Tab-separated table of C-alpha atoms in Angstrom:
chain	number	residue	atom	x	y	z
F	49	UNK	CA	27.172	198.937	38.785
F	50	UNK	CA	30.677	200.025	37.800
F	51	UNK	CA	30.748	202.683	40.536
F	52	UNK	CA	30.094	199.960	43.052
F	53	UNK	CA	33.046	197.945	41.761
F	54	UNK	CA	35.278	201.020	41.820
F	55	UNK	CA	34.322	201.613	45.427
F	56	UNK	CA	34.951	197.973	46.222
F	57	UNK	CA	38.317	198.214	44.490
F	58	UNK	CA	39.247	201.189	46.649
F	59	UNK	CA	38.006	199.359	49.744
F	60	UNK	CA	40.160	196.351	48.845
F	61	UNK	CA	43.161	198.560	48.165
F	62	UNK	CA	42.667	200.182	51.534
F	63	UNK	CA	42.409	196.810	53.281
F	64	UNK	CA	45.579	195.585	51.636
F	65	UNK	CA	47.458	198.810	52.247
F	66	UNK	CA	46.548	198.597	55.905
F	67	UNK	CA	48.098	195.160	56.019
F	68	UNK	CA	51.019	196.281	53.897
F	69	UNK	CA	50.423	193.709	51.204
F	70	UNK	CA	49.922	193.702	47.442
F	71	UNK	CA	46.618	194.417	45.762
F	72	UNK	CA	44.374	192.716	43.271
F	73	UNK	CA	44.679	194.397	39.895
F	74	UNK	CA	41.924	196.490	38.361
F	75	UNK	CA	40.831	193.967	35.729
F	76	UNK	CA	37.327	192.839	36.559
F	77	UNK	CA	37.136	189.200	35.526
F	78	UNK	CA	37.151	186.649	36.982
F	79	UNK	CA	36.123	187.812	40.415
F	80	UNK	CA	37.956	186.109	43.223
F	81	UNK	CA	38.027	185.663	46.961
F	82	UNK	CA	41.248	185.099	48.850
F	83	UNK	CA	41.541	183.252	52.170
F	84	UNK	CA	44.465	183.033	54.543
F	85	UNK	CA	44.363	179.680	56.303
F	86	UNK	CA	47.547	179.984	58.305
F	87	UNK	CA	49.860	177.691	56.379
F	88	UNK	CA	48.222	178.258	53.002
F	89	UNK	CA	46.392	180.772	50.862
F	90	UNK	CA	43.280	179.764	48.976
F	91	UNK	CA	41.862	181.663	46.021
F	92	UNK	CA	38.363	180.972	44.694
F	93	UNK	CA	37.173	182.473	41.420
F	94	UNK	CA	33.857	182.283	39.542
F	95	UNK	CA	34.558	180.885	36.072
F	96	UNK	CA	31.226	179.575	34.747
F	97	UNK	CA	31.504	177.529	31.580
F	98	UNK	CA	35.234	176.993	31.892
F	99	UNK	CA	36.799	173.582	32.361
F	100	UNK	CA	40.418	172.814	33.279
F	101	UNK	CA	41.552	172.990	29.669
F	102	UNK	CA	40.163	176.514	29.233
F	103	UNK	CA	42.158	178.095	32.038
F	104	UNK	CA	45.851	178.799	32.123
F	105	UNK	CA	47.236	179.310	35.588
F	106	UNK	CA	50.722	180.697	36.228
F	107	UNK	CA	52.258	181.454	39.583
F	108	UNK	CA	55.279	183.311	40.838
F	109	UNK	CA	56.225	183.408	44.483
F	110	UNK	CA	54.185	186.552	44.908
F	111	UNK	CA	51.416	186.403	42.325
F	112	UNK	CA	48.902	184.240	40.564
F	113	UNK	CA	47.814	184.852	36.963
F	114	UNK	CA	44.629	183.435	35.483
F	115	UNK	CA	44.243	183.510	31.719
F	116	UNK	CA	41.858	181.949	29.260
F	117	UNK	CA	38.933	182.592	27.045
F	118	UNK	CA	35.276	181.899	26.789
F	119	UNK	CA	34.159	182.611	23.262
F	120	UNK	CA	30.778	183.736	22.032
F	121	UNK	CA	28.707	180.629	22.067
F	122	UNK	CA	25.936	181.685	19.710
F	123	UNK	CA	25.211	178.319	18.192
F	124	UNK	CA	25.077	177.888	14.427
F	125	UNK	CA	21.774	178.728	12.854
F	126	UNK	CA	20.218	180.518	15.813
F	127	UNK	CA	19.167	184.153	16.006
F	128	UNK	CA	20.175	186.041	19.111
F	129	UNK	CA	17.454	187.566	21.273
F	130	UNK	CA	19.622	188.462	24.205
F	131	UNK	CA	23.297	188.143	25.025
F	132	UNK	CA	24.332	189.048	28.553
F	133	UNK	CA	27.110	186.473	28.874
F	134	UNK	CA	29.751	188.402	26.998
F	135	UNK	CA	32.447	186.445	25.201
F	136	UNK	CA	35.771	187.165	26.767
F	137	UNK	CA	39.425	186.615	26.674
F	138	UNK	CA	40.834	187.332	30.081
F	139	UNK	CA	44.071	187.646	31.910
F	140	UNK	CA	44.154	188.745	35.473
F	141	UNK	CA	46.998	188.827	37.962
F	142	UNK	CA	46.451	188.681	41.704
F	143	UNK	CA	49.173	190.000	43.979
F	144	UNK	CA	49.602	187.664	46.932
F	145	UNK	CA	50.185	188.958	50.424
F	146	UNK	CA	52.607	186.151	51.279
F	147	UNK	CA	55.280	184.337	49.309
F	148	UNK	CA	54.196	180.892	48.250
F	149	UNK	CA	56.006	177.627	47.645
F	150	UNK	CA	55.732	177.066	43.892
F	151	UNK	CA	56.131	173.315	44.311
F	152	UNK	CA	53.000	173.184	46.400
F	153	UNK	CA	50.233	174.809	44.379
F	154	UNK	CA	47.081	172.818	43.577
F	155	UNK	CA	44.118	173.915	41.489
F	156	UNK	CA	40.772	172.408	40.504
F	157	UNK	CA	37.592	173.574	38.790
F	158	UNK	CA	34.165	172.408	39.821
F	159	UNK	CA	30.711	173.703	38.874
F	160	UNK	CA	32.225	176.836	37.406
F	161	UNK	CA	34.305	177.685	40.484
F	162	UNK	CA	38.103	177.548	40.398
F	163	UNK	CA	39.894	176.828	43.677
F	164	UNK	CA	43.660	177.356	43.939
F	165	UNK	CA	45.427	176.274	47.113
F	166	UNK	CA	48.915	177.664	47.686
F	167	UNK	CA	51.208	176.628	50.501
F	168	UNK	CA	53.041	179.588	51.948
F	169	UNK	CA	56.808	179.478	51.552
F	170	UNK	CA	58.438	178.130	54.716
F	171	UNK	CA	59.817	181.583	55.496
F	172	UNK	CA	56.248	182.915	55.395
F	173	UNK	CA	54.681	180.229	57.548
F	174	UNK	CA	53.326	181.420	60.859
F	175	UNK	CA	55.426	180.109	63.671
F	176	UNK	CA	55.304	179.966	67.389
F	177	UNK	CA	57.759	182.253	69.084
F	178	UNK	CA	59.037	181.089	72.442
F	179	UNK	CA	59.062	183.799	75.062
F	180	UNK	CA	61.898	183.551	77.494
F	181	UNK	CA	61.450	184.640	81.035
F	182	UNK	CA	63.805	187.370	82.220
S	128	UNK	CA	26.251	198.410	50.194
S	129	UNK	CA	27.121	195.042	51.634
S	130	UNK	CA	29.817	195.071	54.287
S	131	UNK	CA	33.174	193.562	53.366
S	132	UNK	CA	33.436	191.200	56.293
S	133	UNK	CA	29.763	190.390	56.688
S	134	UNK	CA	28.810	186.777	56.904
S	135	UNK	CA	25.188	187.170	55.811
S	136	UNK	CA	24.280	185.712	52.442
S	137	UNK	CA	23.141	188.032	49.712
S	138	UNK	CA	19.614	187.391	48.427
S	139	UNK	CA	19.271	185.367	45.280
S	140	UNK	CA	20.884	187.118	42.331
S	141	UNK	CA	19.684	187.102	38.740
S	142	UNK	CA	22.039	185.065	36.584
S	143	UNK	CA	23.242	186.402	33.243
S	144	UNK	CA	21.554	184.700	30.323
S	145	UNK	CA	21.793	184.396	26.576
S	146	UNK	CA	18.602	183.636	24.654
S	147	UNK	CA	18.724	182.169	21.159
S	148	UNK	CA	16.123	180.931	18.751
S	149	UNK	CA	15.948	178.754	15.690
S	150	UNK	CA	13.025	177.184	13.870
S	151	UNK	CA	12.809	174.300	16.344
S	152	UNK	CA	13.392	175.798	19.757
S	153	UNK	CA	14.287	178.604	22.086
S	154	UNK	CA	17.625	178.056	23.758
S	155	UNK	CA	18.383	179.753	27.037
S	156	UNK	CA	21.903	179.634	28.465
S	157	UNK	CA	22.485	180.843	32.040
S	158	UNK	CA	25.635	181.260	34.135
S	159	UNK	CA	25.025	179.586	37.494
S	160	UNK	CA	28.486	179.195	39.021
S	161	UNK	CA	28.365	177.009	42.108
S	162	UNK	CA	25.121	175.251	41.171
S	163	UNK	CA	24.940	171.471	40.943
S	164	UNK	CA	22.336	169.245	39.254
S	165	UNK	CA	20.621	168.612	42.588
S	166	UNK	CA	20.530	172.251	43.509
S	167	UNK	CA	18.860	173.554	40.335
S	168	UNK	CA	15.091	173.864	40.374
S	169	UNK	CA	12.979	174.681	37.314
S	170	UNK	CA	9.409	175.691	37.924
S	171	UNK	CA	6.789	176.418	35.287
S	172	UNK	CA	3.629	178.109	36.475
S	173	UNK	CA	1.219	179.135	33.719
S	174	UNK	CA	3.482	181.030	31.385
S	175	UNK	CA	6.221	181.927	33.842
S	176	UNK	CA	9.327	179.780	33.998
S	177	UNK	CA	11.485	180.285	37.076
S	178	UNK	CA	15.053	179.054	37.207
S	179	UNK	CA	16.438	178.725	40.707
S	180	UNK	CA	19.643	177.267	42.040
S	181	UNK	CA	20.937	177.005	45.556
S	182	UNK	CA	24.643	177.440	46.047
S	183	UNK	CA	26.377	176.051	49.074
S	184	UNK	CA	28.553	178.647	50.737
S	185	UNK	CA	31.988	177.140	50.355
S	186	UNK	CA	33.210	179.511	53.039
S	187	UNK	CA	36.490	178.189	54.274
S	188	UNK	CA	37.850	178.517	57.752
S	189	UNK	CA	40.578	181.103	57.916
S	190	UNK	CA	40.823	184.824	57.400
S	191	UNK	CA	39.139	186.368	54.416
S	192	UNK	CA	41.646	188.713	52.813
S	193	UNK	CA	39.610	189.791	49.796
S	194	UNK	CA	36.027	189.252	48.810
S	195	UNK	CA	34.872	190.160	45.323
S	196	UNK	CA	31.941	187.815	45.143
S	197	UNK	CA	29.613	186.138	47.549
S	198	UNK	CA	28.183	182.753	46.785
S	199	UNK	CA	24.573	183.656	46.118
S	200	UNK	CA	21.597	181.578	45.239
S	201	UNK	CA	20.386	182.236	41.737
S	202	UNK	CA	16.887	183.084	40.625
S	203	UNK	CA	15.353	184.545	37.491
S	204	UNK	CA	11.959	184.243	35.835
S	205	UNK	CA	11.003	184.299	32.187
S	206	UNK	CA	7.729	184.496	30.320
S	207	UNK	CA	7.387	181.465	28.091
S	208	UNK	CA	5.429	181.953	24.886
S	209	UNK	CA	2.368	179.748	24.168
S	210	UNK	CA	4.169	178.317	21.213
S	211	UNK	CA	6.449	176.238	23.425
S	212	UNK	CA	5.775	172.551	24.019
S	213	UNK	CA	6.045	172.440	27.797
S	214	UNK	CA	6.220	168.669	27.999
S	215	UNK	CA	9.478	168.616	26.107
S	216	UNK	CA	11.490	171.268	27.914
S	217	UNK	CA	14.997	169.918	28.571
S	218	UNK	CA	17.736	171.179	30.862
S	219	UNK	CA	21.430	170.390	31.092
S	220	UNK	CA	23.976	171.718	33.571
S	221	UNK	CA	27.697	171.682	32.928
S	222	UNK	CA	30.560	173.612	34.553
S	223	UNK	CA	28.063	175.910	36.252
S	224	UNK	CA	26.257	176.733	32.974
S	225	UNK	CA	22.611	175.768	32.476
S	226	UNK	CA	21.300	175.108	28.952
S	227	UNK	CA	17.545	175.132	28.733
S	228	UNK	CA	15.894	173.967	25.522
S	229	UNK	CA	12.312	175.004	24.926
S	230	UNK	CA	11.068	173.216	21.840
S	231	UNK	CA	8.391	174.848	19.748
S	232	UNK	CA	5.185	172.879	19.359
S	233	UNK	CA	4.792	171.204	16.009
S	234	UNK	CA	1.702	173.222	15.294
S	235	UNK	CA	3.616	176.471	15.062
S	236	UNK	CA	6.663	175.363	13.167
S	237	UNK	CA	7.017	176.885	9.762
S	238	UNK	CA	5.955	174.436	7.139
S	239	UNK	CA	5.902	174.261	3.438
S	240	UNK	CA	2.541	174.568	1.863
S	241	UNK	CA	2.111	172.570	-1.271
S	242	UNK	CA	0.861	174.554	-4.179
S	243	UNK	CA	-1.277	172.497	-6.429
S	244	UNK	CA	-2.074	173.409	-9.916
S	245	UNK	CA	-5.642	174.629	-10.088
């Protein structure tokens, strides 16, 4: 299982290197997808059991950091037969391939999925280039 | 190994679960990110309980730059002991986490036995 993630990590690094952009860091949780929608970037991460108050989100123009914790939830008075949902305290930083406008970042959590929408900085917005005839 | 830019859905994946027990019930907690109340299906057939949840692919238009997870449907089955009272199984879903309570039938709960003087 971990070999697969290492391979995926190398694949991702290769993809980003090819585009000359930053990489996701090696920390494994939470897993995220990143979309480029032209004028904005959208990151979606799986964060089951976490509500808004459990996640701390910080952004710089070039990165997004997710931090928080989900503690062991063994309820009082129960014996444990199986525990696959490890308690965790996490902090993960994602390098962004484009600079973003810090005034225009929106985030929401629903059904255990965090969605962060980041407007690209105006200098990073795609723009039409007029081609002049000779 | 799945291809990075593939658009096919992965098959249903087994969710991670915690299983706890006290004198009254078995408590099963499962991570089902992306599942909603309407999309979770619990099915009990003889002594096999199957937890299933469909997850809508929130694939957004645009270019995918990095993909570490695919929205998958969830599915996992468990053998339920005879000692469980099937009529009273309860489920609750919050923030993508399912809590399943399987109460033990009264007949099997530990009970004090009175000792009478002979």
